[in-house]
mmCIF file with all atom_site columns, C-alpha atoms in Angstrom:
data_model
loop_
_atom_site.group_PDB
_atom_site.id
_atom_site.type_symbol
_atom_site.label_atom_id
_atom_site.label_alt_id
_atom_site.label_comp_id
_atom_site.label_asym_id
_atom_site.label_entity_id
_atom_site.label_seq_id
_atom_site.pdbx_PDB_ins_code
_atom_site.Cartn_x
_atom_site.Cartn_y
_atom_site.Cartn_z
_atom_site.occupancy
_atom_site.B_iso_or_equiv
_atom_site.pdbx_formal_charge
_atom_site.auth_seq_id
_atom_site.auth_comp_id
_atom_site.auth_asym_id
_atom_site.auth_atom_id
_atom_site.pdbx_PDB_model_num
ATOM 1   C CA . SER P 1 1   ? 78.465  -206.251 -66.298 1.00 0.00 ? 16  SER P CA 1
ATOM 2   C CA . GLN P 1 2   ? 80.699  -203.162 -65.370 1.00 0.00 ? 17  GLN P CA 1
ATOM 3   C CA . THR P 1 3   ? 83.362  -201.933 -66.964 1.00 0.00 ? 18  THR P CA 1
ATOM 4   C CA . ILE P 1 4   ? 85.971  -199.064 -66.515 1.00 0.00 ? 19  ILE P CA 1
ATOM 5   C CA . HIS P 1 5   ? 87.630  -198.052 -69.881 1.00 0.00 ? 20  HIS P CA 1
ATOM 6   C CA . GLN P 1 6   ? 90.883  -195.989 -69.124 1.00 0.00 ? 21  GLN P CA 1
ATOM 7   C CA . TRP P 1 7   ? 93.472  -194.285 -72.202 1.00 0.00 ? 22  TRP P CA 1
ATOM 8   C CA . PRO P 1 8   ? 95.871  -194.151 -73.600 1.00 0.00 ? 23  PRO P CA 1
ATOM 9   C CA . ALA P 1 9   ? 98.313  -196.654 -71.678 1.00 0.00 ? 24  ALA P CA 1
ATOM 10  C CA . THR P 1 10  ? 100.838 -194.521 -72.401 1.00 0.00 ? 25  THR P CA 1
ATOM 11  C CA . LEU P 1 11  ? 101.480 -191.267 -72.354 1.00 0.00 ? 26  LEU P CA 1
ATOM 12  C CA . VAL P 1 12  ? 104.785 -189.356 -73.673 1.00 0.00 ? 27  VAL P CA 1
ATOM 13  C CA . GLN P 1 13  ? 104.738 -185.354 -73.592 1.00 0.00 ? 28  GLN P CA 1
ATOM 14  C CA . PRO P 1 14  ? 107.003 -182.274 -73.414 1.00 0.00 ? 29  PRO P CA 1
ATOM 15  C CA . VAL P 1 15  ? 107.103 -180.464 -70.795 1.00 0.00 ? 30  VAL P CA 1
ATOM 16  C CA . GLY P 1 16  ? 104.475 -177.444 -71.053 1.00 0.00 ? 31  GLY P CA 1
ATOM 17  C CA . SER P 1 17  ? 102.227 -179.478 -73.453 1.00 0.00 ? 32  SER P CA 1
ATOM 18  C CA . PRO P 1 18  ? 98.511  -179.933 -71.948 1.00 0.00 ? 33  PRO P CA 1
ATOM 19  C CA . LEU P 1 19  ? 97.635  -183.096 -71.757 1.00 0.00 ? 34  LEU P CA 1
ATOM 20  C CA . SER P 1 20  ? 93.822  -184.964 -71.381 1.00 0.00 ? 35  SER P CA 1
ATOM 21  C CA . LEU P 1 21  ? 92.973  -188.544 -70.104 1.00 0.00 ? 36  LEU P CA 1
ATOM 22  C CA . GLU P 1 22  ? 89.715  -189.841 -70.249 1.00 0.00 ? 37  GLU P CA 1
ATOM 23  C CA . CYS P 1 23  ? 87.841  -192.331 -68.561 1.00 0.00 ? 38  CYS P CA 1
ATOM 24  C CA . THR P 1 24  ? 84.324  -193.610 -68.938 1.00 0.00 ? 39  THR P CA 1
ATOM 25  C CA . VAL P 1 25  ? 82.624  -196.500 -67.250 1.00 0.00 ? 40  VAL P CA 1
ATOM 26  C CA . GLU P 1 26  ? 79.754  -199.240 -68.992 1.00 0.00 ? 41  GLU P CA 1
ATOM 27  C CA . GLY P 1 27  ? 77.348  -200.814 -66.927 1.00 0.00 ? 42  GLY P CA 1
ATOM 28  C CA . THR P 1 28  ? 76.261  -198.821 -64.015 1.00 0.00 ? 43  THR P CA 1
ATOM 29  C CA . SER P 1 29  ? 74.842  -195.573 -63.339 1.00 0.00 ? 44  SER P CA 1
ATOM 30  C CA . ASN P 1 30  ? 75.450  -192.342 -60.657 1.00 0.00 ? 45  ASN P CA 1
ATOM 31  C CA . PRO P 1 31  ? 78.977  -193.874 -60.111 1.00 0.00 ? 46  PRO P CA 1
ATOM 32  C CA . ASN P 1 32  ? 81.279  -192.356 -57.532 1.00 0.00 ? 47  ASN P CA 1
ATOM 33  C CA . LEU P 1 33  ? 84.642  -191.439 -59.918 1.00 0.00 ? 48  LEU P CA 1
ATOM 34  C CA . TYR P 1 34  ? 88.041  -191.036 -58.719 1.00 0.00 ? 49  TYR P CA 1
ATOM 35  C CA . TRP P 1 35  ? 91.543  -190.033 -60.360 1.00 0.00 ? 50  TRP P CA 1
ATOM 36  C CA . TYR P 1 36  ? 94.366  -191.492 -58.476 1.00 0.00 ? 51  TYR P CA 1
ATOM 37  C CA . ARG P 1 37  ? 98.483  -190.639 -59.039 1.00 0.00 ? 52  ARG P CA 1
ATOM 38  C CA . GLN P 1 38  ? 101.240 -193.682 -58.593 1.00 0.00 ? 53  GLN P CA 1
ATOM 39  C CA . ALA P 1 39  ? 104.688 -191.605 -58.836 1.00 0.00 ? 54  ALA P CA 1
ATOM 40  C CA . ALA P 1 40  ? 107.956 -194.265 -58.743 1.00 0.00 ? 55  ALA P CA 1
ATOM 41  C CA . GLY P 1 41  ? 108.541 -195.622 -55.608 1.00 0.00 ? 56  GLY P CA 1
ATOM 42  C CA . ARG P 1 42  ? 105.111 -194.261 -53.531 1.00 0.00 ? 57  ARG P CA 1
ATOM 43  C CA . GLY P 1 43  ? 101.819 -195.110 -53.204 1.00 0.00 ? 58  GLY P CA 1
ATOM 44  C CA . LEU P 1 44  ? 98.256  -194.202 -54.617 1.00 0.00 ? 59  LEU P CA 1
ATOM 45  C CA . GLN P 1 45  ? 96.996  -190.637 -54.479 1.00 0.00 ? 60  GLN P CA 1
ATOM 46  C CA . LEU P 1 46  ? 93.902  -189.553 -54.436 1.00 0.00 ? 61  LEU P CA 1
ATOM 47  C CA . LEU P 1 47  ? 93.579  -186.505 -56.800 1.00 0.00 ? 62  LEU P CA 1
ATOM 48  C CA . PHE P 1 48  ? 90.169  -185.754 -57.683 1.00 0.00 ? 63  PHE P CA 1
ATOM 49  C CA . TYR P 1 49  ? 86.518  -187.354 -56.747 1.00 0.00 ? 64  TYR P CA 1
ATOM 50  C CA . SER P 1 50  ? 83.583  -186.986 -58.012 1.00 0.00 ? 65  SER P CA 1
ATOM 51  C CA . VAL P 1 51  ? 79.881  -187.955 -56.914 1.00 0.00 ? 66  VAL P CA 1
ATOM 52  C CA . GLY P 1 52  ? 77.961  -186.426 -59.778 1.00 0.00 ? 67  GLY P CA 1
ATOM 53  C CA . ILE P 1 53  ? 78.073  -184.468 -63.251 1.00 0.00 ? 68  ILE P CA 1
ATOM 54  C CA . GLY P 1 54  ? 80.187  -181.052 -62.373 1.00 0.00 ? 69  GLY P CA 1
ATOM 55  C CA . GLN P 1 55  ? 80.836  -182.264 -59.002 1.00 0.00 ? 70  GLN P CA 1
ATOM 56  C CA . ILE P 1 56  ? 84.085  -182.416 -58.541 1.00 0.00 ? 71  ILE P CA 1
ATOM 57  C CA . SER P 1 57  ? 86.268  -182.700 -55.287 1.00 0.00 ? 72  SER P CA 1
ATOM 58  C CA . SER P 1 58  ? 89.992  -182.074 -55.683 1.00 0.00 ? 73  SER P CA 1
ATOM 59  C CA . GLU P 1 59  ? 92.713  -183.490 -52.351 1.00 0.00 ? 74  GLU P CA 1
ATOM 60  C CA . VAL P 1 60  ? 95.471  -181.824 -53.323 1.00 0.00 ? 75  VAL P CA 1
ATOM 61  C CA . PRO P 1 61  ? 96.190  -178.271 -54.946 1.00 0.00 ? 76  PRO P CA 1
ATOM 62  C CA . GLN P 1 62  ? 98.160  -179.532 -58.009 1.00 0.00 ? 77  GLN P CA 1
ATOM 63  C CA . ASN P 1 63  ? 98.067  -178.231 -62.157 1.00 0.00 ? 78  ASN P CA 1
ATOM 64  C CA . LEU P 1 64  ? 95.994  -180.778 -62.679 1.00 0.00 ? 79  LEU P CA 1
ATOM 65  C CA . SER P 1 65  ? 91.908  -180.200 -63.033 1.00 0.00 ? 80  SER P CA 1
ATOM 66  C CA . ALA P 1 66  ? 89.561  -182.887 -63.516 1.00 0.00 ? 81  ALA P CA 1
ATOM 67  C CA . SER P 1 67  ? 86.171  -182.574 -65.122 1.00 0.00 ? 82  SER P CA 1
ATOM 68  C CA . ARG P 1 68  ? 82.653  -184.278 -65.140 1.00 0.00 ? 83  ARG P CA 1
ATOM 69  C CA . PRO P 1 69  ? 80.876  -183.582 -68.465 1.00 0.00 ? 84  PRO P CA 1
ATOM 70  C CA . GLN P 1 70  ? 78.806  -186.784 -68.168 1.00 0.00 ? 85  GLN P CA 1
ATOM 71  C CA . ASP P 1 71  ? 77.032  -189.029 -65.616 1.00 0.00 ? 86  ASP P CA 1
ATOM 72  C CA . ARG P 1 72  ? 80.145  -191.637 -66.664 1.00 0.00 ? 87  ARG P CA 1
ATOM 73  C CA . GLN P 1 73  ? 82.724  -189.826 -68.183 1.00 0.00 ? 88  GLN P CA 1
ATOM 74  C CA . PHE P 1 74  ? 85.280  -188.325 -65.695 1.00 0.00 ? 89  PHE P CA 1
ATOM 75  C CA . ILE P 1 75  ? 88.581  -186.600 -67.872 1.00 0.00 ? 90  ILE P CA 1
ATOM 76  C CA . LEU P 1 76  ? 91.894  -185.495 -66.361 1.00 0.00 ? 91  LEU P CA 1
ATOM 77  C CA . SER P 1 77  ? 93.403  -182.551 -67.619 1.00 0.00 ? 92  SER P CA 1
ATOM 78  C CA . SER P 1 78  ? 96.681  -179.952 -67.708 1.00 0.00 ? 93  SER P CA 1
ATOM 79  C CA . LYS P 1 79  ? 97.206  -176.845 -69.194 1.00 0.00 ? 94  LYS P CA 1
ATOM 80  C CA . LYS P 1 80  ? 101.139 -177.229 -69.045 1.00 0.00 ? 95  LYS P CA 1
ATOM 81  C CA . LEU P 1 81  ? 102.357 -180.373 -68.035 1.00 0.00 ? 96  LEU P CA 1
ATOM 82  C CA . LEU P 1 82  ? 105.209 -180.055 -65.696 1.00 0.00 ? 97  LEU P CA 1
ATOM 83  C CA . LEU P 1 83  ? 108.305 -182.650 -64.979 1.00 0.00 ? 98  LEU P CA 1
ATOM 84  C CA . SER P 1 84  ? 106.772 -183.981 -61.623 1.00 0.00 ? 99  SER P CA 1
ATOM 85  C CA . ASP P 1 85  ? 103.126 -184.506 -63.418 1.00 0.00 ? 100 ASP P CA 1
ATOM 86  C CA . SER P 1 86  ? 105.211 -187.520 -64.728 1.00 0.00 ? 101 SER P CA 1
ATOM 87  C CA . GLY P 1 87  ? 103.196 -190.888 -63.186 1.00 0.00 ? 102 GLY P CA 1
ATOM 88  C CA . PHE P 1 88  ? 100.915 -193.552 -63.069 1.00 0.00 ? 103 PHE P CA 1
ATOM 89  C CA . TYR P 1 89  ? 97.277  -192.210 -63.301 1.00 0.00 ? 104 TYR P CA 1
ATOM 90  C CA . LEU P 1 90  ? 93.989  -194.321 -62.112 1.00 0.00 ? 105 LEU P CA 1
ATOM 91  C CA . CYS P 1 91  ? 90.489  -193.675 -62.264 1.00 0.00 ? 106 CYS P CA 1
ATOM 92  C CA . ALA P 1 92  ? 88.408  -196.140 -59.992 1.00 0.00 ? 107 ALA P CA 1
ATOM 93  C CA . TRP P 1 93  ? 85.050  -196.149 -59.776 1.00 0.00 ? 108 TRP P CA 1
ATOM 94  C CA . SER P 1 94  ? 82.669  -197.010 -56.537 1.00 0.00 ? 109 SER P CA 1
ATOM 95  C CA . VAL P 1 95  ? 78.575  -197.282 -56.162 1.00 0.00 ? 110 VAL P CA 1
ATOM 96  C CA . LYS P 1 96  ? 76.986  -194.748 -54.057 1.00 0.00 ? 111 LYS P CA 1
ATOM 97  C CA . GLY P 1 97  ? 75.250  -194.690 -51.053 1.00 0.00 ? 112 GLY P CA 1
ATOM 98  C CA . THR P 1 98  ? 76.845  -197.829 -50.082 1.00 0.00 ? 113 THR P CA 1
ATOM 99  C CA . ASP P 1 99  ? 79.236  -198.321 -47.020 1.00 0.00 ? 114 ASP P CA 1
ATOM 100 C CA . ASN P 1 100 ? 82.860  -198.135 -47.944 1.00 0.00 ? 115 ASN P CA 1
ATOM 101 C CA . SER P 1 101 ? 81.513  -199.868 -51.534 1.00 0.00 ? 116 SER P CA 1
ATOM 102 C CA . PRO P 1 102 ? 85.041  -201.226 -53.410 1.00 0.00 ? 117 PRO P CA 1
ATOM 103 C CA . LEU P 1 103 ? 87.063  -199.416 -55.408 1.00 0.00 ? 118 LEU P CA 1
ATOM 104 C CA . HIS P 1 104 ? 86.905  -200.456 -59.303 1.00 0.00 ? 119 HIS P CA 1
ATOM 105 C CA . PHE P 1 105 ? 90.215  -199.488 -60.981 1.00 0.00 ? 120 PHE P CA 1
ATOM 106 C CA . GLY P 1 106 ? 91.396  -198.875 -64.819 1.00 0.00 ? 121 GLY P CA 1
ATOM 107 C CA . ASN P 1 107 ? 93.903  -199.819 -65.999 1.00 0.00 ? 122 ASN P CA 1
ATOM 108 C CA . GLY P 1 108 ? 96.468  -197.036 -65.686 1.00 0.00 ? 123 GLY P CA 1
ATOM 109 C CA . THR P 1 109 ? 97.730  -194.429 -68.084 1.00 0.00 ? 124 THR P CA 1
ATOM 110 C CA . ARG P 1 110 ? 101.667 -194.121 -67.650 1.00 0.00 ? 125 ARG P CA 1
ATOM 111 C CA . LEU P 1 111 ? 102.927 -190.594 -68.347 1.00 0.00 ? 126 LEU P CA 1
ATOM 112 C CA . THR P 1 112 ? 105.938 -189.428 -68.685 1.00 0.00 ? 127 THR P CA 1
ATOM 113 C CA . VAL P 1 113 ? 106.822 -186.058 -69.180 1.00 0.00 ? 128 VAL P CA 1
ATOM 114 C CA . THR P 1 114 ? 110.411 -184.959 -70.599 1.00 0.00 ? 129 THR P CA 1
ATOM 115 C CA . LYS D 2 1   ? 105.241 -191.888 -40.109 1.00 0.00 ? 26  LYS D CA 1
ATOM 116 C CA . ASN D 2 2   ? 102.944 -192.897 -41.841 1.00 0.00 ? 27  ASN D CA 1
ATOM 117 C CA . GLU D 2 3   ? 99.426  -194.221 -41.093 1.00 0.00 ? 28  GLU D CA 1
ATOM 118 C CA . VAL D 2 4   ? 99.614  -196.640 -43.215 1.00 0.00 ? 29  VAL D CA 1
ATOM 119 C CA . GLU D 2 5   ? 102.421 -199.226 -42.809 1.00 0.00 ? 30  GLU D CA 1
ATOM 120 C CA . GLN D 2 6   ? 103.545 -202.735 -44.922 1.00 0.00 ? 31  GLN D CA 1
ATOM 121 C CA . SER D 2 7   ? 105.543 -205.204 -44.088 1.00 0.00 ? 32  SER D CA 1
ATOM 122 C CA . PRO D 2 8   ? 107.891 -206.585 -45.566 1.00 0.00 ? 33  PRO D CA 1
ATOM 123 C CA . GLN D 2 9   ? 108.157 -203.785 -48.235 1.00 0.00 ? 34  GLN D CA 1
ATOM 124 C CA . ASN D 2 10  ? 109.587 -206.757 -51.030 1.00 0.00 ? 35  ASN D CA 1
ATOM 125 C CA . LEU D 2 11  ? 108.868 -210.455 -50.471 1.00 0.00 ? 36  LEU D CA 1
ATOM 126 C CA . THR D 2 12  ? 110.305 -213.418 -52.693 1.00 0.00 ? 37  THR D CA 1
ATOM 127 C CA . ALA D 2 13  ? 109.502 -216.992 -52.230 1.00 0.00 ? 38  ALA D CA 1
ATOM 128 C CA . GLN D 2 14  ? 108.936 -220.430 -53.657 1.00 0.00 ? 39  GLN D CA 1
ATOM 129 C CA . GLU D 2 15  ? 106.357 -221.689 -55.342 1.00 0.00 ? 40  GLU D CA 1
ATOM 130 C CA . GLY D 2 16  ? 103.634 -223.387 -53.060 1.00 0.00 ? 41  GLY D CA 1
ATOM 131 C CA . GLU D 2 17  ? 104.799 -221.611 -49.791 1.00 0.00 ? 42  GLU D CA 1
ATOM 132 C CA . PHE D 2 18  ? 102.252 -219.926 -46.893 1.00 0.00 ? 43  PHE D CA 1
ATOM 133 C CA . ILE D 2 19  ? 102.726 -216.089 -47.604 1.00 0.00 ? 44  ILE D CA 1
ATOM 134 C CA . THR D 2 20  ? 101.888 -213.223 -45.146 1.00 0.00 ? 45  THR D CA 1
ATOM 135 C CA . ILE D 2 21  ? 101.238 -209.431 -45.757 1.00 0.00 ? 46  ILE D CA 1
ATOM 136 C CA . ASN D 2 22  ? 100.943 -207.474 -42.570 1.00 0.00 ? 47  ASN D CA 1
ATOM 137 C CA . CYS D 2 23  ? 99.727  -203.848 -42.561 1.00 0.00 ? 48  CYS D CA 1
ATOM 138 C CA . SER D 2 24  ? 99.620  -201.682 -39.356 1.00 0.00 ? 49  SER D CA 1
ATOM 139 C CA . TYR D 2 25  ? 97.550  -198.297 -39.493 1.00 0.00 ? 50  TYR D CA 1
ATOM 140 C CA . SER D 2 26  ? 97.275  -195.356 -36.772 1.00 0.00 ? 51  SER D CA 1
ATOM 141 C CA . VAL D 2 27  ? 93.971  -194.174 -37.820 1.00 0.00 ? 52  VAL D CA 1
ATOM 142 C CA . GLY D 2 28  ? 90.651  -194.961 -37.000 1.00 0.00 ? 53  GLY D CA 1
ATOM 143 C CA . ILE D 2 29  ? 89.326  -196.555 -39.440 1.00 0.00 ? 54  ILE D CA 1
ATOM 144 C CA . SER D 2 30  ? 85.744  -198.248 -40.671 1.00 0.00 ? 55  SER D CA 1
ATOM 145 C CA . ALA D 2 31  ? 86.951  -200.743 -43.337 1.00 0.00 ? 56  ALA D CA 1
ATOM 146 C CA . LEU D 2 32  ? 90.295  -201.920 -44.546 1.00 0.00 ? 57  LEU D CA 1
ATOM 147 C CA . HIS D 2 33  ? 90.986  -202.951 -48.229 1.00 0.00 ? 58  HIS D CA 1
ATOM 148 C CA . TRP D 2 34  ? 93.558  -204.992 -49.434 1.00 0.00 ? 59  TRP D CA 1
ATOM 149 C CA . LEU D 2 35  ? 93.901  -204.172 -53.379 1.00 0.00 ? 60  LEU D CA 1
ATOM 150 C CA . GLN D 2 36  ? 96.450  -206.335 -56.020 1.00 0.00 ? 61  GLN D CA 1
ATOM 151 C CA . GLN D 2 37  ? 98.340  -204.444 -58.386 1.00 0.00 ? 62  GLN D CA 1
ATOM 152 C CA . HIS D 2 38  ? 99.559  -206.556 -61.291 1.00 0.00 ? 63  HIS D CA 1
ATOM 153 C CA . PRO D 2 39  ? 102.921 -205.535 -62.831 1.00 0.00 ? 64  PRO D CA 1
ATOM 154 C CA . GLY D 2 40  ? 101.185 -203.841 -65.894 1.00 0.00 ? 65  GLY D CA 1
ATOM 155 C CA . GLY D 2 41  ? 99.781  -201.620 -63.599 1.00 0.00 ? 66  GLY D CA 1
ATOM 156 C CA . GLY D 2 42  ? 96.080  -202.642 -63.494 1.00 0.00 ? 67  GLY D CA 1
ATOM 157 C CA . ILE D 2 43  ? 94.396  -203.056 -59.755 1.00 0.00 ? 68  ILE D CA 1
ATOM 158 C CA . VAL D 2 44  ? 92.092  -204.889 -58.687 1.00 0.00 ? 69  VAL D CA 1
ATOM 159 C CA . SER D 2 45  ? 90.279  -204.968 -55.421 1.00 0.00 ? 70  SER D CA 1
ATOM 160 C CA . LEU D 2 46  ? 90.652  -208.271 -53.181 1.00 0.00 ? 71  LEU D CA 1
ATOM 161 C CA . PHE D 2 47  ? 89.287  -207.805 -49.767 1.00 0.00 ? 72  PHE D CA 1
ATOM 162 C CA . MET D 2 48  ? 87.330  -205.189 -48.019 1.00 0.00 ? 73  MET D CA 1
ATOM 163 C CA . LEU D 2 49  ? 86.601  -205.852 -44.512 1.00 0.00 ? 74  LEU D CA 1
ATOM 164 C CA . SER D 2 50  ? 85.934  -204.341 -40.991 1.00 0.00 ? 75  SER D CA 1
ATOM 165 C CA . SER D 2 51  ? 86.229  -207.461 -38.753 1.00 0.00 ? 76  SER D CA 1
ATOM 166 C CA . GLY D 2 52  ? 87.478  -210.383 -38.503 1.00 0.00 ? 77  GLY D CA 1
ATOM 167 C CA . LYS D 2 53  ? 88.542  -212.854 -41.283 1.00 0.00 ? 78  LYS D CA 1
ATOM 168 C CA . LYS D 2 54  ? 87.366  -213.363 -44.645 1.00 0.00 ? 79  LYS D CA 1
ATOM 169 C CA . LYS D 2 55  ? 88.442  -215.924 -47.761 1.00 0.00 ? 80  LYS D CA 1
ATOM 170 C CA . HIS D 2 56  ? 88.669  -215.827 -51.399 1.00 0.00 ? 81  HIS D CA 1
ATOM 171 C CA . GLY D 2 57  ? 90.198  -218.836 -53.565 1.00 0.00 ? 82  GLY D CA 1
ATOM 172 C CA . ARG D 2 58  ? 93.639  -219.239 -51.971 1.00 0.00 ? 83  ARG D CA 1
ATOM 173 C CA . LEU D 2 59  ? 93.729  -215.566 -50.496 1.00 0.00 ? 84  LEU D CA 1
ATOM 174 C CA . ILE D 2 60  ? 92.663  -214.823 -46.806 1.00 0.00 ? 85  ILE D CA 1
ATOM 175 C CA . ALA D 2 61  ? 92.651  -211.649 -44.952 1.00 0.00 ? 86  ALA D CA 1
ATOM 176 C CA . THR D 2 62  ? 91.864  -210.849 -41.058 1.00 0.00 ? 87  THR D CA 1
ATOM 177 C CA . ILE D 2 63  ? 91.853  -208.147 -39.058 1.00 0.00 ? 88  ILE D CA 1
ATOM 178 C CA . ASN D 2 64  ? 92.436  -207.029 -35.635 1.00 0.00 ? 89  ASN D CA 1
ATOM 179 C CA . ILE D 2 65  ? 90.256  -203.616 -35.051 1.00 0.00 ? 90  ILE D CA 1
ATOM 180 C CA . GLN D 2 66  ? 91.866  -203.436 -31.219 1.00 0.00 ? 91  GLN D CA 1
ATOM 181 C CA . GLU D 2 67  ? 95.496  -203.639 -32.305 1.00 0.00 ? 92  GLU D CA 1
ATOM 182 C CA . LYS D 2 68  ? 94.683  -201.718 -35.727 1.00 0.00 ? 93  LYS D CA 1
ATOM 183 C CA . HIS D 2 69  ? 96.509  -204.578 -37.714 1.00 0.00 ? 94  HIS D CA 1
ATOM 184 C CA . SER D 2 70  ? 95.677  -206.417 -40.722 1.00 0.00 ? 95  SER D CA 1
ATOM 185 C CA . SER D 2 71  ? 97.155  -209.817 -42.734 1.00 0.00 ? 96  SER D CA 1
ATOM 186 C CA . LEU D 2 72  ? 96.668  -210.738 -46.088 1.00 0.00 ? 97  LEU D CA 1
ATOM 187 C CA . HIS D 2 73  ? 97.661  -214.101 -46.170 1.00 0.00 ? 98  HIS D CA 1
ATOM 188 C CA . ILE D 2 74  ? 98.249  -216.589 -49.746 1.00 0.00 ? 99  ILE D CA 1
ATOM 189 C CA . THR D 2 75  ? 97.995  -220.234 -49.240 1.00 0.00 ? 100 THR D CA 1
ATOM 190 C CA . ALA D 2 76  ? 99.759  -222.415 -51.825 1.00 0.00 ? 101 ALA D CA 1
ATOM 191 C CA . SER D 2 77  ? 101.405 -219.857 -53.725 1.00 0.00 ? 102 SER D CA 1
ATOM 192 C CA . HIS D 2 78  ? 102.012 -220.001 -57.378 1.00 0.00 ? 103 HIS D CA 1
ATOM 193 C CA . PRO D 2 79  ? 104.044 -217.139 -59.496 1.00 0.00 ? 104 PRO D CA 1
ATOM 194 C CA . ARG D 2 80  ? 101.022 -215.716 -60.677 1.00 0.00 ? 105 ARG D CA 1
ATOM 195 C CA . ASP D 2 81  ? 100.781 -214.667 -57.541 1.00 0.00 ? 106 ASP D CA 1
ATOM 196 C CA . SER D 2 82  ? 103.524 -212.289 -57.928 1.00 0.00 ? 107 SER D CA 1
ATOM 197 C CA . ALA D 2 83  ? 102.353 -208.181 -57.854 1.00 0.00 ? 108 ALA D CA 1
ATOM 198 C CA . VAL D 2 84  ? 102.523 -205.648 -55.277 1.00 0.00 ? 109 VAL D CA 1
ATOM 199 C CA . TYR D 2 85  ? 99.779  -206.593 -52.511 1.00 0.00 ? 110 TYR D CA 1
ATOM 200 C CA . ILE D 2 86  ? 98.067  -202.787 -51.244 1.00 0.00 ? 111 ILE D CA 1
ATOM 201 C CA . CYS D 2 87  ? 96.558  -201.808 -48.241 1.00 0.00 ? 112 CYS D CA 1
ATOM 202 C CA . ALA D 2 88  ? 94.443  -198.690 -47.728 1.00 0.00 ? 113 ALA D CA 1
ATOM 203 C CA . ALA D 2 89  ? 92.509  -197.903 -44.234 1.00 0.00 ? 114 ALA D CA 1
ATOM 204 C CA . ALA D 2 90  ? 88.881  -196.364 -44.961 1.00 0.00 ? 115 ALA D CA 1
ATOM 205 C CA . GLU D 2 91  ? 89.035  -193.115 -42.165 1.00 0.00 ? 116 GLU D CA 1
ATOM 206 C CA . SER D 2 92  ? 85.214  -192.770 -43.079 1.00 0.00 ? 117 SER D CA 1
ATOM 207 C CA . TYR D 2 93  ? 82.334  -194.402 -44.494 1.00 0.00 ? 118 TYR D CA 1
ATOM 208 C CA . ASN D 2 94  ? 83.461  -192.895 -47.731 1.00 0.00 ? 119 ASN D CA 1
ATOM 209 C CA . THR D 2 95  ? 85.148  -194.647 -50.300 1.00 0.00 ? 120 THR D CA 1
ATOM 210 C CA . ASP D 2 96  ? 87.001  -191.690 -51.178 1.00 0.00 ? 121 ASP D CA 1
ATOM 211 C CA . LYS D 2 97  ? 88.540  -191.517 -47.794 1.00 0.00 ? 122 LYS D CA 1
ATOM 212 C CA . LEU D 2 98  ? 91.015  -194.341 -48.463 1.00 0.00 ? 123 LEU D CA 1
ATOM 213 C CA . ILE D 2 99  ? 94.903  -193.544 -47.023 1.00 0.00 ? 124 ILE D CA 1
ATOM 214 C CA . PHE D 2 100 ? 97.099  -196.297 -48.839 1.00 0.00 ? 125 PHE D CA 1
ATOM 215 C CA . GLY D 2 101 ? 100.138 -198.171 -47.848 1.00 0.00 ? 126 GLY D CA 1
ATOM 216 C CA . THR D 2 102 ? 103.455 -198.386 -50.337 1.00 0.00 ? 127 THR D CA 1
ATOM 217 C CA . GLY D 2 103 ? 102.728 -201.370 -51.190 1.00 0.00 ? 128 GLY D CA 1
ATOM 218 C CA . THR D 2 104 ? 104.213 -204.920 -50.789 1.00 0.00 ? 129 THR D CA 1
ATOM 219 C CA . ARG D 2 105 ? 105.999 -206.406 -53.924 1.00 0.00 ? 130 ARG D CA 1
ATOM 220 C CA . LEU D 2 106 ? 105.942 -209.942 -54.060 1.00 0.00 ? 131 LEU D CA 1
ATOM 221 C CA . GLN D 2 107 ? 107.466 -212.173 -56.243 1.00 0.00 ? 132 GLN D CA 1
ATOM 222 C CA . VAL D 2 108 ? 106.907 -216.180 -56.651 1.00 0.00 ? 133 VAL D CA 1
ATOM 223 C CA . PHE D 2 109 ? 109.875 -218.416 -58.165 1.00 0.00 ? 134 PHE D CA 1
ATOM 224 C CA . PRO D 2 110 ? 108.582 -221.937 -59.666 1.00 0.00 ? 135 PRO D CA 1
#
């Protein structure tokens, strides 16, 4: 069966520090991968999605970047965190090549920038 | 005005009550997703539908494409149903083009 791992679960980082959140998927190959952010009191916002190794699309300009060094690994990074980067970050995957494939979410990382 | 709107924003119910959460969207869609976000933050996909009705256990989702409206129903609600329910409209046949509602927070009391 397919599983998705996301870590860490919680993170408190000072402004200006770097960030690295990691997500890995097991039990499937060549998935579409996604990073979402949920700010307090707001809906989910798509940050990045990837259809393959090294292929990253950004939905919103921001202080964050994403990389996909391996087929089932998706990393969200920042060189210098801002207060506005605080939020709940969710990684997700879906099956490629299927119209409207359901999204499968990780458990999320709650990031607090102080 | 958001492209995907949910109502109500907050909902409380007694155990056993029938619950309805509504979702209206203003864009043309290929499918609509219903998601459940647990208190800890984890999200589970409940339904994905493009027409008619789907049922899974005590959960029923319906969609009316002409009226651009979808509903999520919970029959015989239980405290473990307490969660945030999110609808998301898929503008295209690619899952990456989802527009999310802000969610409905449901609390079911015993």
